[in-house]
Tab-separated table of C-alpha atoms in Angstrom:
chain	number	residue	atom	x	y	z
A	1	THR	CA	24.280	73.140	67.382
A	2	GLN	CA	25.075	75.828	65.165
A	3	LEU	CA	23.948	75.016	61.447
A	4	LEU	CA	25.230	77.369	57.997
A	5	GLU	CA	22.464	76.813	54.925
A	6	GLN	CA	23.261	76.747	51.758
A	7	SER	CA	21.441	77.467	48.638
A	8	PRO	CA	21.057	76.694	46.607
A	9	GLN	CA	22.867	72.729	46.048
A	10	PHE	CA	23.130	72.815	42.689
A	11	LEU	CA	24.273	74.839	40.182
A	12	SER	CA	24.720	74.177	36.654
A	13	ILE	CA	25.166	77.659	34.569
A	14	GLN	CA	26.623	77.760	30.689
A	15	GLU	CA	30.234	80.587	30.558
A	16	GLY	CA	29.421	84.397	31.121
A	17	GLU	CA	26.890	83.883	33.160
A	18	ASN	CA	26.045	85.353	36.468
A	19	LEU	CA	24.822	83.604	39.642
A	20	THR	CA	24.772	84.147	43.413
A	21	VAL	CA	25.776	81.603	46.431
A	22	TYR	CA	23.769	82.074	49.733
A	23	CYS	CA	24.668	80.682	53.534
A	24	ASN	CA	22.385	81.396	56.483
A	25	SER	CA	22.688	80.406	59.713
A	26	SER	CA	20.636	81.336	62.875
A	27	SER	CA	23.770	82.238	64.754
A	28	VAL	CA	26.024	84.814	64.562
A	29	PHE	CA	29.722	84.454	63.617
A	30	SER	CA	32.830	86.637	64.782
A	31	SER	CA	34.029	86.230	61.499
A	32	LEU	CA	32.537	83.721	58.238
A	33	GLN	CA	34.518	82.361	55.617
A	34	TRP	CA	34.230	80.901	52.109
A	35	TYR	CA	35.726	77.906	50.533
A	36	ARG	CA	36.535	76.208	47.160
A	37	GLN	CA	37.327	72.521	46.805
A	38	GLU	CA	37.920	70.271	43.726
A	39	PRO	CA	38.273	67.197	43.574
A	40	GLY	CA	39.864	64.805	45.309
A	41	GLU	CA	41.375	67.783	46.918
A	42	GLY	CA	41.401	70.192	50.704
A	43	PRO	CA	39.112	72.881	51.054
A	44	VAL	CA	41.133	76.369	49.685
A	45	LEU	CA	40.403	79.822	51.341
A	46	LEU	CA	38.453	82.400	49.506
A	47	VAL	CA	38.057	85.293	51.727
A	48	THR	CA	37.505	85.966	55.548
A	49	VAL	CA	34.599	88.567	55.742
A	50	VAL	CA	34.462	90.055	59.442
A	51	THR	CA	33.027	93.337	60.078
A	52	GLY	CA	28.651	93.158	59.562
A	53	GLY	CA	28.035	94.944	56.428
A	54	GLU	CA	31.305	93.366	54.879
A	55	VAL	CA	31.719	93.823	50.715
A	56	LYS	CA	35.430	92.013	49.725
A	57	LYS	CA	35.984	91.577	46.184
A	58	LEU	CA	38.591	89.044	44.807
A	59	LYS	CA	38.787	89.817	41.134
A	60	ARG	CA	34.886	88.244	39.216
A	61	LEU	CA	33.727	87.054	43.067
A	62	THR	CA	31.856	89.010	45.445
A	63	PHE	CA	31.328	88.213	49.279
A	64	GLN	CA	28.793	90.348	51.319
A	65	PHE	CA	28.748	89.440	55.285
A	66	GLY	CA	24.726	90.382	56.657
A	67	ASP	CA	24.547	93.449	58.656
A	68	ALA	CA	23.799	90.755	61.484
A	69	ARG	CA	26.719	88.677	60.928
A	70	LYS	CA	24.741	85.416	60.025
A	71	ASP	CA	24.432	85.409	56.966
A	72	SER	CA	27.071	85.780	53.706
A	73	SER	CA	25.986	85.471	49.855
A	74	LEU	CA	28.959	84.629	46.887
A	75	HIS	CA	28.463	86.364	43.363
A	76	ILE	CA	30.134	84.890	40.413
A	77	THR	CA	29.796	87.219	37.556
A	78	ALA	CA	30.792	86.207	34.050
A	79	ALA	CA	31.303	82.618	35.178
A	80	GLN	CA	33.716	80.170	34.189
A	81	PRO	CA	34.600	76.976	33.591
A	82	GLY	CA	37.678	77.273	36.046
A	83	ASP	CA	34.827	77.960	38.512
A	84	THR	CA	33.804	74.845	38.749
A	85	GLY	CA	33.609	73.018	41.959
A	86	LEU	CA	32.248	72.854	45.858
A	87	TYR	CA	31.562	75.651	47.550
A	88	LEU	CA	31.296	76.315	51.125
A	89	CYS	CA	30.702	78.905	54.195
A	90	ALA	CA	32.026	78.274	57.503
A	91	GLY	CA	31.681	80.230	60.383
A	92	ASN	CA	34.126	80.824	63.216
A	93	THR	CA	33.904	79.638	66.533
A	94	ASP	CA	37.312	78.677	68.537
A	95	LYS	CA	36.797	75.984	65.179
A	96	LEU	CA	34.696	76.344	62.022
A	97	ILE	CA	31.482	75.406	61.087
A	98	PHE	CA	30.861	74.747	57.871
A	99	GLY	CA	27.788	74.902	55.487
A	100	THR	CA	26.133	72.251	53.082
A	101	GLY	CA	28.425	73.564	50.075
A	102	THR	CA	26.938	74.382	47.014
A	103	ARG	CA	28.223	72.306	43.640
A	104	LEU	CA	28.926	74.532	40.949
A	105	GLN	CA	29.802	73.490	37.064
A	106	VAL	CA	29.971	75.874	34.527
A	107	PHE	CA	29.480	74.409	30.596
A	108	PRO	CA	32.141	76.385	28.367
B	1	GLY	CA	56.693	71.413	54.587
B	2	ALA	CA	55.252	73.692	53.290
B	3	GLY	CA	51.599	72.077	53.303
B	4	VAL	CA	49.396	70.176	55.516
B	5	SER	CA	50.463	66.653	54.569
B	6	GLN	CA	48.428	63.659	55.278
B	7	SER	CA	48.737	59.576	54.781
B	8	PRO	CA	47.408	57.260	53.511
B	9	SER	CA	46.004	59.423	50.722
B	10	ASN	CA	43.665	56.472	50.279
B	11	LYS	CA	43.036	53.541	52.240
B	12	VAL	CA	40.986	50.195	51.743
B	13	THR	CA	40.108	48.063	55.372
B	14	GLU	CA	38.107	45.464	56.221
B	15	LYS	CA	34.909	46.199	58.099
B	16	GLY	CA	35.874	45.563	61.877
B	17	LYS	CA	39.566	46.616	61.421
B	18	ASP	CA	41.684	49.420	63.450
B	19	VAL	CA	42.616	51.879	61.034
B	20	GLU	CA	45.877	55.145	61.796
B	21	LEU	CA	45.823	57.952	60.008
B	22	ARG	CA	48.367	60.426	59.789
B	23	CYS	CA	48.315	64.422	59.489
B	24	ASP	CA	51.819	65.999	59.538
B	25	PRO	CA	50.569	69.678	59.941
B	26	ILE	CA	52.605	73.296	58.550
B	27	SER	CA	54.821	73.962	60.929
B	28	GLY	CA	54.263	76.638	63.509
B	29	HIS	CA	50.020	76.235	63.537
B	30	THR	CA	49.210	75.882	66.691
B	31	ALA	CA	45.393	75.239	66.057
B	32	LEU	CA	44.651	71.504	64.260
B	33	TYR	CA	41.332	69.886	62.951
B	34	TRP	CA	39.813	66.626	62.030
B	35	TYR	CA	36.875	66.567	59.690
B	36	ARG	CA	35.330	64.221	57.710
B	37	GLN	CA	33.323	64.533	53.993
B	38	ARG	CA	31.093	62.468	53.044
B	39	LEU	CA	30.640	61.330	49.563
B	40	GLY	CA	28.822	65.036	47.973
B	41	GLN	CA	28.499	66.468	52.038
B	42	GLY	CA	30.122	69.227	53.629
B	43	LEU	CA	32.805	69.250	56.203
B	44	GLU	CA	31.736	67.590	59.640
B	45	PHE	CA	34.013	68.534	62.798
B	46	LEU	CA	35.176	65.918	64.438
B	47	ILE	CA	38.247	66.944	67.049
B	48	TYR	CA	40.530	70.559	67.705
B	49	PHE	CA	43.959	70.408	68.974
B	50	GLN	CA	45.363	74.029	70.320
B	51	GLY	CA	48.619	74.462	71.307
B	52	ASN	CA	48.743	72.200	74.744
B	53	SER	CA	45.143	72.970	75.927
B	54	ALA	CA	42.749	69.726	76.453
B	55	PRO	CA	41.184	69.051	72.610
B	56	ASP	CA	37.517	69.827	71.778
B	57	LYS	CA	36.271	66.005	71.098
B	58	SER	CA	32.761	67.173	70.593
B	59	GLY	CA	32.567	66.190	67.549
B	60	LEU	CA	33.549	62.693	67.720
B	61	PRO	CA	30.974	60.423	66.631
B	62	SER	CA	31.056	57.420	68.732
B	63	ASP	CA	34.072	56.090	71.211
B	64	ARG	CA	35.483	54.331	68.516
B	65	PHE	CA	36.991	57.693	67.507
B	66	SER	CA	40.029	59.031	69.290
B	67	ALA	CA	43.318	61.330	68.207
B	68	GLU	CA	45.769	62.434	69.326
B	69	ARG	CA	48.413	64.800	68.656
B	70	THR	CA	51.860	65.683	70.317
B	71	GLY	CA	52.864	69.150	71.160
B	72	GLU	CA	52.089	71.475	68.024
B	73	SER	CA	52.955	68.724	65.496
B	74	VAL	CA	51.982	65.508	64.276
B	75	SER	CA	48.130	64.023	64.900
B	76	THR	CA	46.943	60.494	64.636
B	77	LEU	CA	43.141	59.960	63.782
B	78	THR	CA	41.959	56.010	64.686
B	79	ILE	CA	39.253	54.363	64.398
B	80	GLN	CA	38.473	51.331	66.350
B	81	ARG	CA	36.069	48.103	64.909
B	82	THR	CA	35.620	49.814	61.424
B	83	GLN	CA	31.898	50.207	59.964
B	84	GLN	CA	31.158	50.946	56.534
B	85	GLU	CA	29.267	54.482	57.488
B	86	ASP	CA	33.305	55.507	58.789
B	87	SER	CA	33.517	55.035	54.437
B	88	ALA	CA	34.634	59.139	53.603
B	89	VAL	CA	37.231	61.153	53.256
B	90	TYR	CA	39.115	62.418	56.226
B	91	LEU	CA	40.476	66.032	56.322
B	92	CYS	CA	43.032	68.123	58.317
B	93	ALA	CA	44.130	71.143	58.827
B	94	SER	CA	46.121	73.627	60.762
B	95	ARG	CA	45.536	77.280	61.309
B	96	LYS	CA	48.728	79.550	62.301
B	97	GLY	CA	47.116	81.488	64.640
B	98	GLY	CA	43.461	83.450	65.776
B	99	VAL	CA	40.209	82.357	64.759
B	100	SER	CA	40.377	85.130	61.675
B	101	TYR	CA	42.872	82.929	60.223
B	102	GLY	CA	42.773	80.929	57.187
B	103	TYR	CA	42.943	77.225	57.721
B	104	THR	CA	44.940	75.783	55.105
B	105	PHE	CA	43.747	71.675	54.941
B	106	GLY	CA	45.679	68.786	53.433
B	107	SER	CA	44.251	66.304	50.172
B	108	GLY	CA	43.033	63.718	52.980
B	109	THR	CA	42.343	60.396	53.002
B	110	ARG	CA	40.101	58.731	51.249
B	111	LEU	CA	38.813	55.829	53.383
B	112	THR	CA	37.012	52.685	52.303
B	113	VAL	CA	35.924	50.074	54.574
B	114	VAL	CA	34.447	46.809	52.422
């Protein structure tokens, strides 16, 4: 069974702080995606990383795919209240295997 | 339509009754997925349709769960003899092409079994 563990599970921070969310697996994935989900909505794709060691930036968000394509991280710089939500990593096989999720709360 | 549409958005049913959940994918998206999300948790894969291939049913938790899809259009997820542990949000997603494409999710159906 392929499992994706995310850490931390919960994160409460003040506006302006930096944070990193980790996504780890014992399995190798062809690609990995990060999604953000807000209450009452489905997850929305943030980024897809494909190559081991790849780094992608999306404004204040930086995503990295591990060299062995088993793990990934999401770093947010100067968090804003609008970043609040559930962050999910997902490994790609023929279907997405979702991580356990990290619930982020950013206080003004 | 522009997005993935799911109906109903909310469903309350009595234990033991059958329910049908509907998903309208984005036109032209060949792959369709059903996931279940329990309160405060991640997404649990249920079933996957890809074109005319046999569906991947490996995530269905019991034989009370079934799903159908006609061609590349609407899908229905049916839960028979609902139990309280079936209470969750059921999310549908469609994908345009290969596995590197992002999934587009609907807003889900919140099922409550009382």
